[in-house]
Structure formats: structure tokens, C-alpha cells
Short mmCIF file of C-alpha atoms in Angstrom, two decimals:
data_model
loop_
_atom_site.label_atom_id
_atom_site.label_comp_id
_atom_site.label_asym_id
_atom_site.label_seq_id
_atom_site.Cartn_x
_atom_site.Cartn_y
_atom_site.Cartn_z
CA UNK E 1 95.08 16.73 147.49
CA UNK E 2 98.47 15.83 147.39
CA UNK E 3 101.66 17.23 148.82
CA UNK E 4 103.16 18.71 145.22
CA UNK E 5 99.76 20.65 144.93
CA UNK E 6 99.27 22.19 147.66
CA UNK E 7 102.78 23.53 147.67
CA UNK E 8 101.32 25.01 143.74
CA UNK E 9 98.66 26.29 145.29
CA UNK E 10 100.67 27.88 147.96
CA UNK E 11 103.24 29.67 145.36
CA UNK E 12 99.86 31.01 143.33
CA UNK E 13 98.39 32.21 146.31
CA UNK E 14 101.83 34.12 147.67
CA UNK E 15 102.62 34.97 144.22
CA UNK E 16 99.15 36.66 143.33
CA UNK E 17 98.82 38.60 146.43
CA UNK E 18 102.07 40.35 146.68
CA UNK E 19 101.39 41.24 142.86
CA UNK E 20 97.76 42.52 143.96
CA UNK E 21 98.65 44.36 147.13
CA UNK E 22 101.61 46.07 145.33
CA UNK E 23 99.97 47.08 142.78
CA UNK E 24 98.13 49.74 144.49
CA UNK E 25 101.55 51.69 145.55
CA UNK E 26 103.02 51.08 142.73
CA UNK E 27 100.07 53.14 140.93
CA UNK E 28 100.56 55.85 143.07
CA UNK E 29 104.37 55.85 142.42
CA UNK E 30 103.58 55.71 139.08
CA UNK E 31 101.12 58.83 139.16
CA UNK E 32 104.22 60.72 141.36
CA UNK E 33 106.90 59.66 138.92
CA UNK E 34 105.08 61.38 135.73
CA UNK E 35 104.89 57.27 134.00
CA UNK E 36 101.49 58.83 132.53
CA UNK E 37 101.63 59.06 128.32
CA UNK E 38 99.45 61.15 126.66
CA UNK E 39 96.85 59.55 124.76
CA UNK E 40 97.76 58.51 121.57
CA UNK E 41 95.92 58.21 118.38
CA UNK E 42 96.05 54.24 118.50
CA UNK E 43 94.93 54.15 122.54
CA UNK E 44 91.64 52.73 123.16
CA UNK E 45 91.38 54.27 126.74
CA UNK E 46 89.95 58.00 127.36
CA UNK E 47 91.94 59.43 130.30
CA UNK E 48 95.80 58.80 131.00
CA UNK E 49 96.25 55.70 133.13
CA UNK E 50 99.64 55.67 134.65
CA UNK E 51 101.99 52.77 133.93
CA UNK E 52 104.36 50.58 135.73
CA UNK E 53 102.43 47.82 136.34
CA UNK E 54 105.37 45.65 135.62
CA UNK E 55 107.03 46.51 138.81
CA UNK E 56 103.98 44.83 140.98
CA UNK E 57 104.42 41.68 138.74
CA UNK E 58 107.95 41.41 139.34
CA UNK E 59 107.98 41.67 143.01
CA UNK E 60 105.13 38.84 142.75
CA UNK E 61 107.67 36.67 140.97
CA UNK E 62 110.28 36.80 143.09
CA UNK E 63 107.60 36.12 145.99
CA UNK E 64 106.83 33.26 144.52
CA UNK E 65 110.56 31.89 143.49
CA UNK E 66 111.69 32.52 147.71
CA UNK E 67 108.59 30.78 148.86
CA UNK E 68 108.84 27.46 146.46
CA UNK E 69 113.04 27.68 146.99
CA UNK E 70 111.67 26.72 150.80
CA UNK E 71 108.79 23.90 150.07
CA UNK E 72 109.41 20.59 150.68
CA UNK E 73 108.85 19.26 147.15
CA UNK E 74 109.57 22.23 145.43
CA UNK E 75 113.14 23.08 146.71
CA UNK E 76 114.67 20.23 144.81
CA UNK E 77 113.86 22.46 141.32
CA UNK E 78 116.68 25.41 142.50
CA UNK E 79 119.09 22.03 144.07
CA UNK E 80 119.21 20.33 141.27
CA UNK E 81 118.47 22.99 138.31
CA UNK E 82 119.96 26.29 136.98
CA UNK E 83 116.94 27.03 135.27
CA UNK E 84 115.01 29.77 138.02
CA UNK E 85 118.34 31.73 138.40
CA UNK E 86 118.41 31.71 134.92
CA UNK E 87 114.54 32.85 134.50
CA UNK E 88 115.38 35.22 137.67
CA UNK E 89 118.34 37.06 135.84
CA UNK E 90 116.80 37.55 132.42
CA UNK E 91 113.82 38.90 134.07
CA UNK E 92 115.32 41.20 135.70
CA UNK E 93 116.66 42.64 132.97
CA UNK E 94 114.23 43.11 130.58
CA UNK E 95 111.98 44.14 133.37
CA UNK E 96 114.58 47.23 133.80
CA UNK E 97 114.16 47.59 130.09
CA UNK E 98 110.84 47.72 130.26
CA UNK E 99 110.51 50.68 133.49
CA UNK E 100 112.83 52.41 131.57
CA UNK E 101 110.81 52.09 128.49
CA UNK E 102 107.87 53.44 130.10
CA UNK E 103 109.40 56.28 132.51
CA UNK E 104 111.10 58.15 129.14
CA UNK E 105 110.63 55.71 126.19
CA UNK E 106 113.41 53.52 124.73
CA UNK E 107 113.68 52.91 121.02
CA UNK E 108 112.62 49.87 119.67
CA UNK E 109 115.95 48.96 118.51
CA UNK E 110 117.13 49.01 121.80
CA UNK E 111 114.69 47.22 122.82
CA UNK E 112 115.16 44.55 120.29
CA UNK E 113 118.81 44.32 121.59
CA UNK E 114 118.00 44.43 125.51
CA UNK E 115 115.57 41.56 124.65
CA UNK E 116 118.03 39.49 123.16
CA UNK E 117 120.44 40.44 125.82
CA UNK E 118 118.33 38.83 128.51
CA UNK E 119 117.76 35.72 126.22
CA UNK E 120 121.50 35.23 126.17
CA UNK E 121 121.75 35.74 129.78
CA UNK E 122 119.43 32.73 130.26
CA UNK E 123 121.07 30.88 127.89
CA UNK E 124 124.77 31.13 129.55
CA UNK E 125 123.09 29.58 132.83
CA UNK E 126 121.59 26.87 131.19
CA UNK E 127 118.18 27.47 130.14
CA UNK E 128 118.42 26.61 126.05
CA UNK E 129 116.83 24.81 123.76
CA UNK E 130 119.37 21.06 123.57
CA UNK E 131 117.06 19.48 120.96
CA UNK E 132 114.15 19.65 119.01
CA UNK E 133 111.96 17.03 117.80
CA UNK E 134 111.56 16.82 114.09
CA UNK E 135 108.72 15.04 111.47
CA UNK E 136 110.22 12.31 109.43
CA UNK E 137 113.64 12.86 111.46
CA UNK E 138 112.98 12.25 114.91
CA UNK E 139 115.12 13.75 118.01
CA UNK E 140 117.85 16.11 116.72
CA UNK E 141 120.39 17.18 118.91
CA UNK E 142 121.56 21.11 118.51
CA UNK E 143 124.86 22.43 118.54
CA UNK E 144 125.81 25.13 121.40
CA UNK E 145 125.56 28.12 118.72
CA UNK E 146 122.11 26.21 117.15
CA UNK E 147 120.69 26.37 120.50
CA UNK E 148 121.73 29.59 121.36
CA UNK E 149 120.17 30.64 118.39
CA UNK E 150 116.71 28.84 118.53
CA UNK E 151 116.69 30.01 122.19
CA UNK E 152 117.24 33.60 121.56
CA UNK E 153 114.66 33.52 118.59
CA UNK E 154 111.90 31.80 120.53
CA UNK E 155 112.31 33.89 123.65
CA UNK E 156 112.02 37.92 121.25
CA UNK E 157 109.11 36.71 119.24
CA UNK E 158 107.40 35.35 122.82
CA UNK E 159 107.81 38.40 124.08
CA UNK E 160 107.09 41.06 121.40
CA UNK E 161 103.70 38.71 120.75
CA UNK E 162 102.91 39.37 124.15
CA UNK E 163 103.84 43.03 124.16
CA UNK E 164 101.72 43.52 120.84
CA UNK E 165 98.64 41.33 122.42
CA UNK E 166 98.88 43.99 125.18
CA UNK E 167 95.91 46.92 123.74
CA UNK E 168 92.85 45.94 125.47
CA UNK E 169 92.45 46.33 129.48
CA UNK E 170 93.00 43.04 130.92
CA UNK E 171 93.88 41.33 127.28
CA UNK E 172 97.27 40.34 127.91
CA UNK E 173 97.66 39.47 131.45
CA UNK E 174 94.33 37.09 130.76
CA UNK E 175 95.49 35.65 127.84
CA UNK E 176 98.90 34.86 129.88
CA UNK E 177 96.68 33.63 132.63
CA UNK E 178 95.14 30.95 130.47
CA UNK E 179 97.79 30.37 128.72
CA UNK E 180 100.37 29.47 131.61
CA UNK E 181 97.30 27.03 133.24
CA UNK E 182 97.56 24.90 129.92
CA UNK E 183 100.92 24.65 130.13
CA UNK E 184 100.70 24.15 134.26
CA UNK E 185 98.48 20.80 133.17
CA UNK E 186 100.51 19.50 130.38
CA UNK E 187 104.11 19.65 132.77
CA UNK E 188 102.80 19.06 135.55
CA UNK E 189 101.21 15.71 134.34
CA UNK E 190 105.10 15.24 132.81
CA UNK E 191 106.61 15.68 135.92
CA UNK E 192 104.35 13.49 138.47
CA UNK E 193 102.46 11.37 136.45
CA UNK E 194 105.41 10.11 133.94
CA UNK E 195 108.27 11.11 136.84
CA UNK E 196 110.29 13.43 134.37
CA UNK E 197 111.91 15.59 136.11
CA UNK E 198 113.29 17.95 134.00
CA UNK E 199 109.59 19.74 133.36
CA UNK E 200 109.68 20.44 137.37
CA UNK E 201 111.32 23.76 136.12
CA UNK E 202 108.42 24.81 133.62
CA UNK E 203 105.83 23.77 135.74
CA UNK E 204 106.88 26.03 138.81
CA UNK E 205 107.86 29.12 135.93
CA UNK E 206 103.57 28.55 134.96
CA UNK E 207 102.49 28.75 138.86
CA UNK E 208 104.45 31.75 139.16
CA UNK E 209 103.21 33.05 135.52
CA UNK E 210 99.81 32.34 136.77
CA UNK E 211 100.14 34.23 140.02
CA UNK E 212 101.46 37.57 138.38
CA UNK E 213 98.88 37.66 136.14
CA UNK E 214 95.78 36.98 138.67
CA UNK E 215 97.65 39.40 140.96
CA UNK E 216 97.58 42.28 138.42
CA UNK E 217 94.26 41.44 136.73
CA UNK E 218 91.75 43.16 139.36
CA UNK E 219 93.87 46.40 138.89
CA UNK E 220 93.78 45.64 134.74
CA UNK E 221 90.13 44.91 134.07
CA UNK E 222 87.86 47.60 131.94
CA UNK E 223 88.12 50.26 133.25
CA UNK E 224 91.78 50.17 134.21
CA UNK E 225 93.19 51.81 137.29
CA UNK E 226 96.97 50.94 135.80
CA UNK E 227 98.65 49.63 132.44
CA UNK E 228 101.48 46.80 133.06
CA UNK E 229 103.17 48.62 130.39
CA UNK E 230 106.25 47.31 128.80
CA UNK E 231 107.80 46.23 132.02
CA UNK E 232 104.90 44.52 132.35
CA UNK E 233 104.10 42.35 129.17
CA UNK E 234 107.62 42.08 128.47
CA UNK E 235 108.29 40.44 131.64
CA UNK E 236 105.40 38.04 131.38
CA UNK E 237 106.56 37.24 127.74
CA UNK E 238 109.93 36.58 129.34
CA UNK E 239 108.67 33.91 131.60
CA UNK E 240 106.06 32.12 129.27
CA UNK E 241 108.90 31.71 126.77
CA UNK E 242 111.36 30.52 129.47
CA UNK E 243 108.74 27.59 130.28
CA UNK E 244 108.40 26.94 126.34
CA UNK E 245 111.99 26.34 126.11
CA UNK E 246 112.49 24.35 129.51
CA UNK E 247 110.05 22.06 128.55
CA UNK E 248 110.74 21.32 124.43
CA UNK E 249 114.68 21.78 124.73
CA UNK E 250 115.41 19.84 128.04
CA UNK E 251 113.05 16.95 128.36
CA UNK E 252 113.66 14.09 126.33
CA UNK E 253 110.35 13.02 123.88
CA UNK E 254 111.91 9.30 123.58
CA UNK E 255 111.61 9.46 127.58
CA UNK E 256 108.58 10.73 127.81
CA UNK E 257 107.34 7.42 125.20
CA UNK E 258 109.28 5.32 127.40
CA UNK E 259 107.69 6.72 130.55
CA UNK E 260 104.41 6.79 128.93
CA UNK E 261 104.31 3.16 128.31
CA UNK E 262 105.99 2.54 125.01
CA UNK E 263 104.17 2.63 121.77
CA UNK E 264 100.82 1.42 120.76
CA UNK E 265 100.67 2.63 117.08
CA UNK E 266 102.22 4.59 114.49
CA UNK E 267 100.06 7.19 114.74
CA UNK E 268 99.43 7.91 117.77
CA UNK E 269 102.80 7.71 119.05
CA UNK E 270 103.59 10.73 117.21
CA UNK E 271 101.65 12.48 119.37
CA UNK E 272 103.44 12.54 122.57
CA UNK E 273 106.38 13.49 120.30
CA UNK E 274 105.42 16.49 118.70
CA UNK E 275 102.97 17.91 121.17
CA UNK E 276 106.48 19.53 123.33
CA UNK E 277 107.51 20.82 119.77
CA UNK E 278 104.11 22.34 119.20
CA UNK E 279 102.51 22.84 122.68
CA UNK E 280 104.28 26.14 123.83
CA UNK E 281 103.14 27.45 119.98
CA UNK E 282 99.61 26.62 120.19
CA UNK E 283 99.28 28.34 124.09
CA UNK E 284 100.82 31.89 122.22
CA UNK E 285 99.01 30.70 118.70
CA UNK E 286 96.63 34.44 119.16
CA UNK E 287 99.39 36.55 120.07
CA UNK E 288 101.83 34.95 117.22
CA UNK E 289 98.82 35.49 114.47
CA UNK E 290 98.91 39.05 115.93
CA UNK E 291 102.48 39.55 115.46
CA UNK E 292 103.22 37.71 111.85
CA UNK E 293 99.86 39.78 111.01
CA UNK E 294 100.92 43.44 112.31
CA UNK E 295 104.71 42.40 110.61
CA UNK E 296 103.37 41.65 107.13
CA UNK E 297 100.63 44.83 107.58
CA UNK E 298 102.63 47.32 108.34
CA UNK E 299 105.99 46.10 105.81
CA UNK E 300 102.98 45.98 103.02
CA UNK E 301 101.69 49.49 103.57
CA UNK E 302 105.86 50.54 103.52
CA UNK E 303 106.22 50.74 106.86
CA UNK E 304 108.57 49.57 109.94
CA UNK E 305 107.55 46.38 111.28
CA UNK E 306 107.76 48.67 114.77
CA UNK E 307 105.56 51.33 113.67
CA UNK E 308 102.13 51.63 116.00
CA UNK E 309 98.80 51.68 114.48
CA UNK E 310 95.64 50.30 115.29
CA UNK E 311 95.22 47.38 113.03
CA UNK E 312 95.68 44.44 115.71
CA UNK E 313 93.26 41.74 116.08
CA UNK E 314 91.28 43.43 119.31
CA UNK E 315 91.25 47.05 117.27
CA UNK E 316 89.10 45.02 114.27
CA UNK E 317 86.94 43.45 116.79
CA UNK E 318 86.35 47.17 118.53
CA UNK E 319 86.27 48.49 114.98
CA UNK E 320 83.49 45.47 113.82
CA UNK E 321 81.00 46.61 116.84
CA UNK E 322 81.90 44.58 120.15
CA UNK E 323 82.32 46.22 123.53
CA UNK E 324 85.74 46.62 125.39
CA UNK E 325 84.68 43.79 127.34
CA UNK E 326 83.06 41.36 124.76
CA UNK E 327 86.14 41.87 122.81
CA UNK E 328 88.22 40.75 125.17
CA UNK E 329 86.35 37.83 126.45
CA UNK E 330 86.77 36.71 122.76
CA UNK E 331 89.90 36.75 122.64
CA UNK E 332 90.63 34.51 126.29
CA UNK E 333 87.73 32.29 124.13
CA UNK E 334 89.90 31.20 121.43
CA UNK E 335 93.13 31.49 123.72
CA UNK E 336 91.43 28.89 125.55
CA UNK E 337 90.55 26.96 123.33
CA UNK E 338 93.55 26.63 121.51
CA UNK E 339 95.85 26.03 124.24
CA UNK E 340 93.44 23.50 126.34
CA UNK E 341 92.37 22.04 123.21
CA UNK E 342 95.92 20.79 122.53
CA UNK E 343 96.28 19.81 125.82
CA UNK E 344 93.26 17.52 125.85
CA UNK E 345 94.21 15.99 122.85
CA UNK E 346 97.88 15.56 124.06
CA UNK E 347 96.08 13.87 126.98
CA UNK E 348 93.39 11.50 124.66
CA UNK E 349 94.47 11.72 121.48
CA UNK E 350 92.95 8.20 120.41
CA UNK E 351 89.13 9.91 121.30
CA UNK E 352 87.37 11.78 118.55
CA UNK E 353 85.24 13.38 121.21
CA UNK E 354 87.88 16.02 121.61
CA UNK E 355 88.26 16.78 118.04
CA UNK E 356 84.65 17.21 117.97
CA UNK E 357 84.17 19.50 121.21
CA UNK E 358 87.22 21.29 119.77
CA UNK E 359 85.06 21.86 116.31
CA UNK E 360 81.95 22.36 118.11
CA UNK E 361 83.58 25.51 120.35
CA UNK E 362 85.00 26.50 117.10
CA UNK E 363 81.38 27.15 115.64
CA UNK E 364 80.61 28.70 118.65
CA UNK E 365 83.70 30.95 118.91
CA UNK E 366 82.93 32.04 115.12
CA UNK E 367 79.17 32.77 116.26
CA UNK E 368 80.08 34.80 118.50
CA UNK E 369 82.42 37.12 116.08
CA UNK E 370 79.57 37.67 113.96
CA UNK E 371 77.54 38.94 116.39
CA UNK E 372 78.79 41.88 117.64
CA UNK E 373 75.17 43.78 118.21
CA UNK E 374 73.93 41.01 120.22
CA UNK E 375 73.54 41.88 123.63
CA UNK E 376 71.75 38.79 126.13
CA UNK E 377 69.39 40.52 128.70
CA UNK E 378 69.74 38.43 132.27
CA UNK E 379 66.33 37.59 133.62
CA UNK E 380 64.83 39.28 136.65
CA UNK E 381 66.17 36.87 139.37
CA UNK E 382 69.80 37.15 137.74
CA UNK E 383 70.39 40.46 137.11
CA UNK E 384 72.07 41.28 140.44
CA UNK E 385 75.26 39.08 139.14
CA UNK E 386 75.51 40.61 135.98
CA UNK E 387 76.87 44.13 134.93
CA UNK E 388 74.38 46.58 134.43
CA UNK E 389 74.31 46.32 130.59
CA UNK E 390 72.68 42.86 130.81
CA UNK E 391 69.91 44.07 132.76
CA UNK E 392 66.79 44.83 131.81
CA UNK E 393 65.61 48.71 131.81
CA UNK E 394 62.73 50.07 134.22
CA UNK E 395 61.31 53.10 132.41
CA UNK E 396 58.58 54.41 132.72
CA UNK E 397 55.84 54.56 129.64
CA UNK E 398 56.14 58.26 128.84
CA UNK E 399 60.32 57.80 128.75
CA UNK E 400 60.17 54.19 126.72
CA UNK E 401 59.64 56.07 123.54
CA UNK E 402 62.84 57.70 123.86
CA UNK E 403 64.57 55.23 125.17
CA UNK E 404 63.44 53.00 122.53
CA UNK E 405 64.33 54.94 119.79
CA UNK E 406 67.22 55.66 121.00
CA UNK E 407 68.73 52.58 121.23
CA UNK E 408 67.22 51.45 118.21
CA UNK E 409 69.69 54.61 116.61
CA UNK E 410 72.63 53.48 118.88
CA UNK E 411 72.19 49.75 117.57
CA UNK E 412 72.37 50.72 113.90
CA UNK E 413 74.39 53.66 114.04
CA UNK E 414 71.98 56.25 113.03
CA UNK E 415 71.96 59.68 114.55
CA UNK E 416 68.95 60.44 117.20
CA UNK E 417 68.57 62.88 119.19
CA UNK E 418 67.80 61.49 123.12
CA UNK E 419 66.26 64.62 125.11
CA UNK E 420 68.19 65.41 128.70
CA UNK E 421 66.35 66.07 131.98
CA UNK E 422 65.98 69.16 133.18
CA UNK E 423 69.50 70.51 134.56
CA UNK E 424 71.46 67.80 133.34
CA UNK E 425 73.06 69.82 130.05
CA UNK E 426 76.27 70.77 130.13
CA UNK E 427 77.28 74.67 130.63
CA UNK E 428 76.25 76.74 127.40
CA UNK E 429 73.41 73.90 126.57
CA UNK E 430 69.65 74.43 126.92
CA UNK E 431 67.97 71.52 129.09
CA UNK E 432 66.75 69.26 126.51
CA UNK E 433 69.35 69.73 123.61
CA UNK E 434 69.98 66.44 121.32
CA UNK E 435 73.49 65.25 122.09
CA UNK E 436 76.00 64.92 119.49
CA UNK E 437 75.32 62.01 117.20
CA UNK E 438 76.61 58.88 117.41
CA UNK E 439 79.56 57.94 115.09
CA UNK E 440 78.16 55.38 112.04
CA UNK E 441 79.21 51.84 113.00
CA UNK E 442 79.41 52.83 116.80
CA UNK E 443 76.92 52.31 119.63
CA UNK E 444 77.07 52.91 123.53
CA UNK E 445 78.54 49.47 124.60
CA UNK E 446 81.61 50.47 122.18
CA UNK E 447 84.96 51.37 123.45
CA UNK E 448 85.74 53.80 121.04
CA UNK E 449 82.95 56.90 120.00
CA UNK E 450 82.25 59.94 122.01
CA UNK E 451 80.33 58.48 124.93
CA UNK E 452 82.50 58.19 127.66
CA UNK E 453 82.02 57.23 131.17
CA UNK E 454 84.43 60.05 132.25
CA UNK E 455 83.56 63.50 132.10
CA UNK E 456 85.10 66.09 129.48
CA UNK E 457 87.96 68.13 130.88
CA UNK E 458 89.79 70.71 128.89
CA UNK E 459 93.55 70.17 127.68
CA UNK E 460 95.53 67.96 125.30
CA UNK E 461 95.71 64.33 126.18
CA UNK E 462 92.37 64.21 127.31
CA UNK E 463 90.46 62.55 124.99
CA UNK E 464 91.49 61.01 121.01
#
């Protein structure tokens, strides 16, 4: 393992652990500070989960920034580049934005403005977009205001797809996760294997990216103990569109051919072209769908393009009959595949293997959407690493009946009635009632319905 990785691995590892370990105050400040929203009529979760999230994935980033400014290899990024104060400063301000957002609510003009406030602020210290390679045209330089422009563009829609992505527990800071290790590989291989070294910035902006989100994940995952909030995904939007434009407005495409080894053919020098123009699209490709999909929704139906509602891609899949979890472990899927698919083929693009595993996962993915009742039962010798859903049920003859039927009603959305032991009613409710039936379309492994693995407490905000 070489000297440059190590020092990666080092920033990932400082970077994720202060995000983990303060994530755990920052919940309880949180819970002091009243950052706990009702629950809203487009909320997935059952109980109110305090917010603030984004304050534990801040302090991780500026871990991670002090350690590398210190590294051997790493230091030479803040010596001979702007870029990290600039990623530092625009941070910070949107991640005010965002505690402020989520402590009394900001409105989302304002937040449209302090978004492309911190854009600008990166932009005055350097961090812009200088030129952009174009089909048929080639390298094009931009003007100051052009750049400015592009910049400022690229950085709001990065971070509003990230703050829409954000409904799921765990959705966006995964998502994030995966995509910042695509782009880790793609610069990292521009910076050491080709010896450009303007893409040192981007690639030490996805080590930190990465770090935030592992960090926070633990604390994120279904059930969540703590929402980033808008501090939160706006922040990580912030730096994932900071790498996009370090890396297609600073390094030079013609350089990267020249590094590269010239060109071979037509067609495949295009490749290592375009793939900076369209690389930092294809790792946020879900979260932009999301985005242009919720804009053209809502402006249909005659609404603002900022109105909430509960048509985004992980409410269909909830709506369509996957679990919390299986919904989100689509969604990383195609992330995934997306965003390492275009960097293998940035990589190889001469091999048609890659095109074909790309396909082939592609089947798979779709499969997998149009299953949402399926649910894979781990053998006997297995079950112990697998979540109790997956595991085969010991019941007892006289109880499989019930149990049977039961799920058979849960899996098609029929009402049953499933008897209770002895005791185990609620007050008011003879031992053996029927529960309430099941909603049509809903079963138990559902996120949404009336099963819920807290129990019912009086007062608003409780439950949808």
C-alpha cells in the first residue's frame, strides 16, 4: 500500500469517527434544543426523531481537512490550492443555513438565496468551473461571469438533489457514500496514475465526503436515532458538487489525453474527454431524476416546484410494496451502478464486457423493482447474520394455521383477523380480539400502515 493511500485511509478513518462519536451529543442537544418536527403528512417515520445531524458531519469535515493539511503527501493540496478554503467557507455557510433551517424553519426562498450565496463564496476563492468540454467543439474556455454562472448552477441543483433524495433513513448519506467512492477512483487514478495534479483537490473533498457519510450512517440506518436534516444533506450536497466542479472546470481533458498516452482512435478518444463533463452527472444521475421529476410533478399539478408531497422516487417504491429497507437498498443498487458503471467504462472503454455486466445488473436491478412481495428466507446455518425477517419461523403446529393465514392476508393485502395471547390486548380489548386490518396494498415488512414497532402514545405528532 502506498504512501498517498494510507494517508486516504487515515483522513476516512479520522473523518468518520469524529462524525460517529459526535453524533451521539449532538442527538441529545438536539432533543434539549426542541430540533424535533412534528410528523408530517409526507414523513415516513412514526415517532419524532430529532434533527441536527448536520452538525456531527461538519465537525467530521473539518477533522478531516486539519488532519490531511498535516500529511506528508496531502499537505501540498492546501500549499499549492485555494480550493479546501474555498470548500471550507461555503460549507460553513450553508451548513448555518441549514441548523437554522431545522431549529425554526427558513423559507425556501431563502434558502435558494443562502445556497447560491455559498456557491459564490467558493467561486471568489477560486473553486469555478474555467472550461467545459463540448461534442463537436472540443475544450471551451468560459468567461469569469460564464463560470460564475455554470458554477453557481451546478453547485444549487447538487444540493437541492441531495436534499430531495433525503426521505428514507439512511437514503441520502448512502447514496453520497457511494457516490463520493466513484468519484474517489476516477480522481484519484487522475492524480497518481496520469500525475494531474489539479484533481488532488477533488479526490481529498471525496475522502472527506466519504468519511461524513460512514460517520453518520450507524446513527441514520432504519430505524433512525437522528435525521441529518437540512444542515445535513445540504452540506453533503455542498461538498459532492464542489468535487464535480474541481475536477470538470480545473483539469485540462487535452492533458489528461496527453498524459494518458495520446490517441488510439476516434472513438475512443472521446472517452477520456467527455467522461469529466459527464462523470460528476452520472454519480448524482438518481437524485437529479428525483429532482427534474418532483419539479415537473408538482408545476403540472399547479403547484410550487418547493411544495412537499410524497411523490419522490423512494415514496413509489414504499407505495408499490417494498420495505423501508429493501427500498433503500434499491436505490444505493442503481446509485451504484450508475456511478461505478461509468467509472469502469471510463477505465476500459474498448471492452464490451462492461457494457454487458452494466446491462446484465440492469436486468437484475429491474427484477428486483418488480418484486416487491418477495421476501428470501436464509437457511438454518445463516440465519444468525441476517435480520430477523429473513429467518425462518418456529411455530408450533396448533399456531401455524394462524400464522399462515395470516401472512398469506398480510402478503396480499386482505384483512384477517390474527388472534392475541392471553394478556397481550391492549387496555379496553378482550384477549383474543382481531387487530385492525391491514391497509389494501400494505403488509408487515412495509414502512407505512398501522403496524408499528413503537407503541401507541396519545397526542398530536405521534403517529400520520
Amino acid at each position: 500500500m502506498g504512501q498517498p493511500v494510507r494517508e486516504y485511509l487515515l483522513t476516512l478513518c479520522v473523518t468518520a469517527a469524529v462524525a460517529y462519536l459526535l453524533t451521539g451529543p449532538v442527538r441529545k442537544f438536539a432533543i434539549a434544543a426542541g430540533a424535533m418536527p412534528e410528523i408530517r403528512a409526507r414523513d415516513v417515520h412514526r415517532e419524532p426523531t430529532p434533527r441536527l445531524g448536520g452538525i456531527a458531519m461538519f465537525g467530521g469535515l473539518c477533522a478531516g481537512l486539519l488532519v490531511a493539511s498535516h500529511l506528508t503527501n496531502l499537505k501540498s493540496v492546501f500549499e499549492n490550492s485555494a480550493e479546501p478554503r474555498a470548500l471550507l467557507s461555503g460549507a460553513a455557510l450553508i451548513w448555518v443555513l441549514g441548523v437554522l433551517d431545522d431549529k425554526w424553519g427558513v423559507d425556501a426562498l431563502v434558502k435558494l438565496g443562502g445556497q447560491m450565496i455559498a456557491a459564490a463564496v467558493m467561486v471568489l476563492q477560486g473553486l469555478t468551473i474555467l472550461w467545459i468540454p463540448i461534442p463537436g467543439v472540443g475544450n471551451v474556455s468560459l468567461s469569469p461571469w460564464q463560470g460564475t454562472l455554470l458554477t453557481v448552477a451546478l453547485v444549487v441543483i447538487t444540493i437541492n438533489a441531495v436534499n430531495f433524495v433525503d426521505g428514507l433513513d439512511g437514503l441520502a448519506s448512502g447514496m453520497v457514500c457511494i457516490a463520493a467512492a466513484a468519484f474517489f477512483m476516477y480522481t484519484y487514478r487522475m492524480w497518481f496514475g496520469y500525475g494531474i495534479e489539479a484533481a488532488a483537490p477533488a479526490t481529498l473533498f471525496s475522502v472527506v465526503l466519504m468519511g461524513m457519510c460512514l460517520g453518520f450512517l450507524p446513527h441514520n440506518m432504519h430505524p433512525a436515532r437522528i435525521f441529518m436534516g437540512d444542515s445535513g444533506s445540504m452540506l453533503i450536497g455542498l461538498v459532492l458538487a464542489a468535487g464535480a466542479v474541481s475536477v470538470t472546470g480545473q483539469v485540462d481533458p487535452d492533458l489528461l489525453n496527453q498524459k494518458a498516452g495520446g490517441l488510439r482512435e476516434a472513438v475512443h478518444a472521446m472517452v477520456p474527454v467527455y467522461i469529466p463533463l459527464l462523470l460528476p452527472l452520472t454519480v448524482i444521475a438518481v437524485p437529479i431524476a428525483d429532482l427534474v421529476l418532483a419539479v415537473v410533478r408538482r408545476t403540472w399539478n399547479g403547484q410550487s416546484p418547493f411544495a412537499a408531497d410524497r411523490g419522490h422516487l423512494h415514496h413509489r417504491l414504499l407505495e408499490i410494496g417494498h420495505s423501508h429497507s429493501r427500498a433503500v437498498l434499491i436505490m444505493y443498487f442503481w446509485s451504484a451502478l450508475i456511478a461505478f458503471g461509468a467509472v469502469a467504462y471510463s477505465v476500459n472503454n474498448a471492452s464490451v464486457w462492461v457494457v454487458l455486466l452494466i446491462v446484465l445488473l440492469s436486468a437484475i436491478g429491474l427484477v428486483l423493482l418488480l418484486l416487491p412481495r418477495f421476501r428470501p428466507r436464509a437457511p438454518r446455518w445463516a440465519e444468525w447474520m441476517v435480520p430477523p425477517r429473513y429467518r425462518r419461523r418456529r411455530v408450533t403446529p396448533a399456531a401455524s394455521g394462524a400464522a399462515e393465514r395470516a401472512e398469506d392476508a398480510g402478503e396480499t393485502g386482505e384483512d384477517a383477523a390474527v388472534p392475541e395471547p392471553a394478556g397481550a390486548g391492549a387496555p379496553g380489548r378482550a384477549s383474543g380480539a382481531a387487530r385492525e386490518p391491514v391497509p389494501a396494498g400494505l403488509h408487515g415488512a412495509t414502512a407505512i400502515g398501522d403496524r408499528s414497532r413503537f407503541p401507541a402514545r396519545g397526542g398530536a405528532g405521534t403517529h400520520r
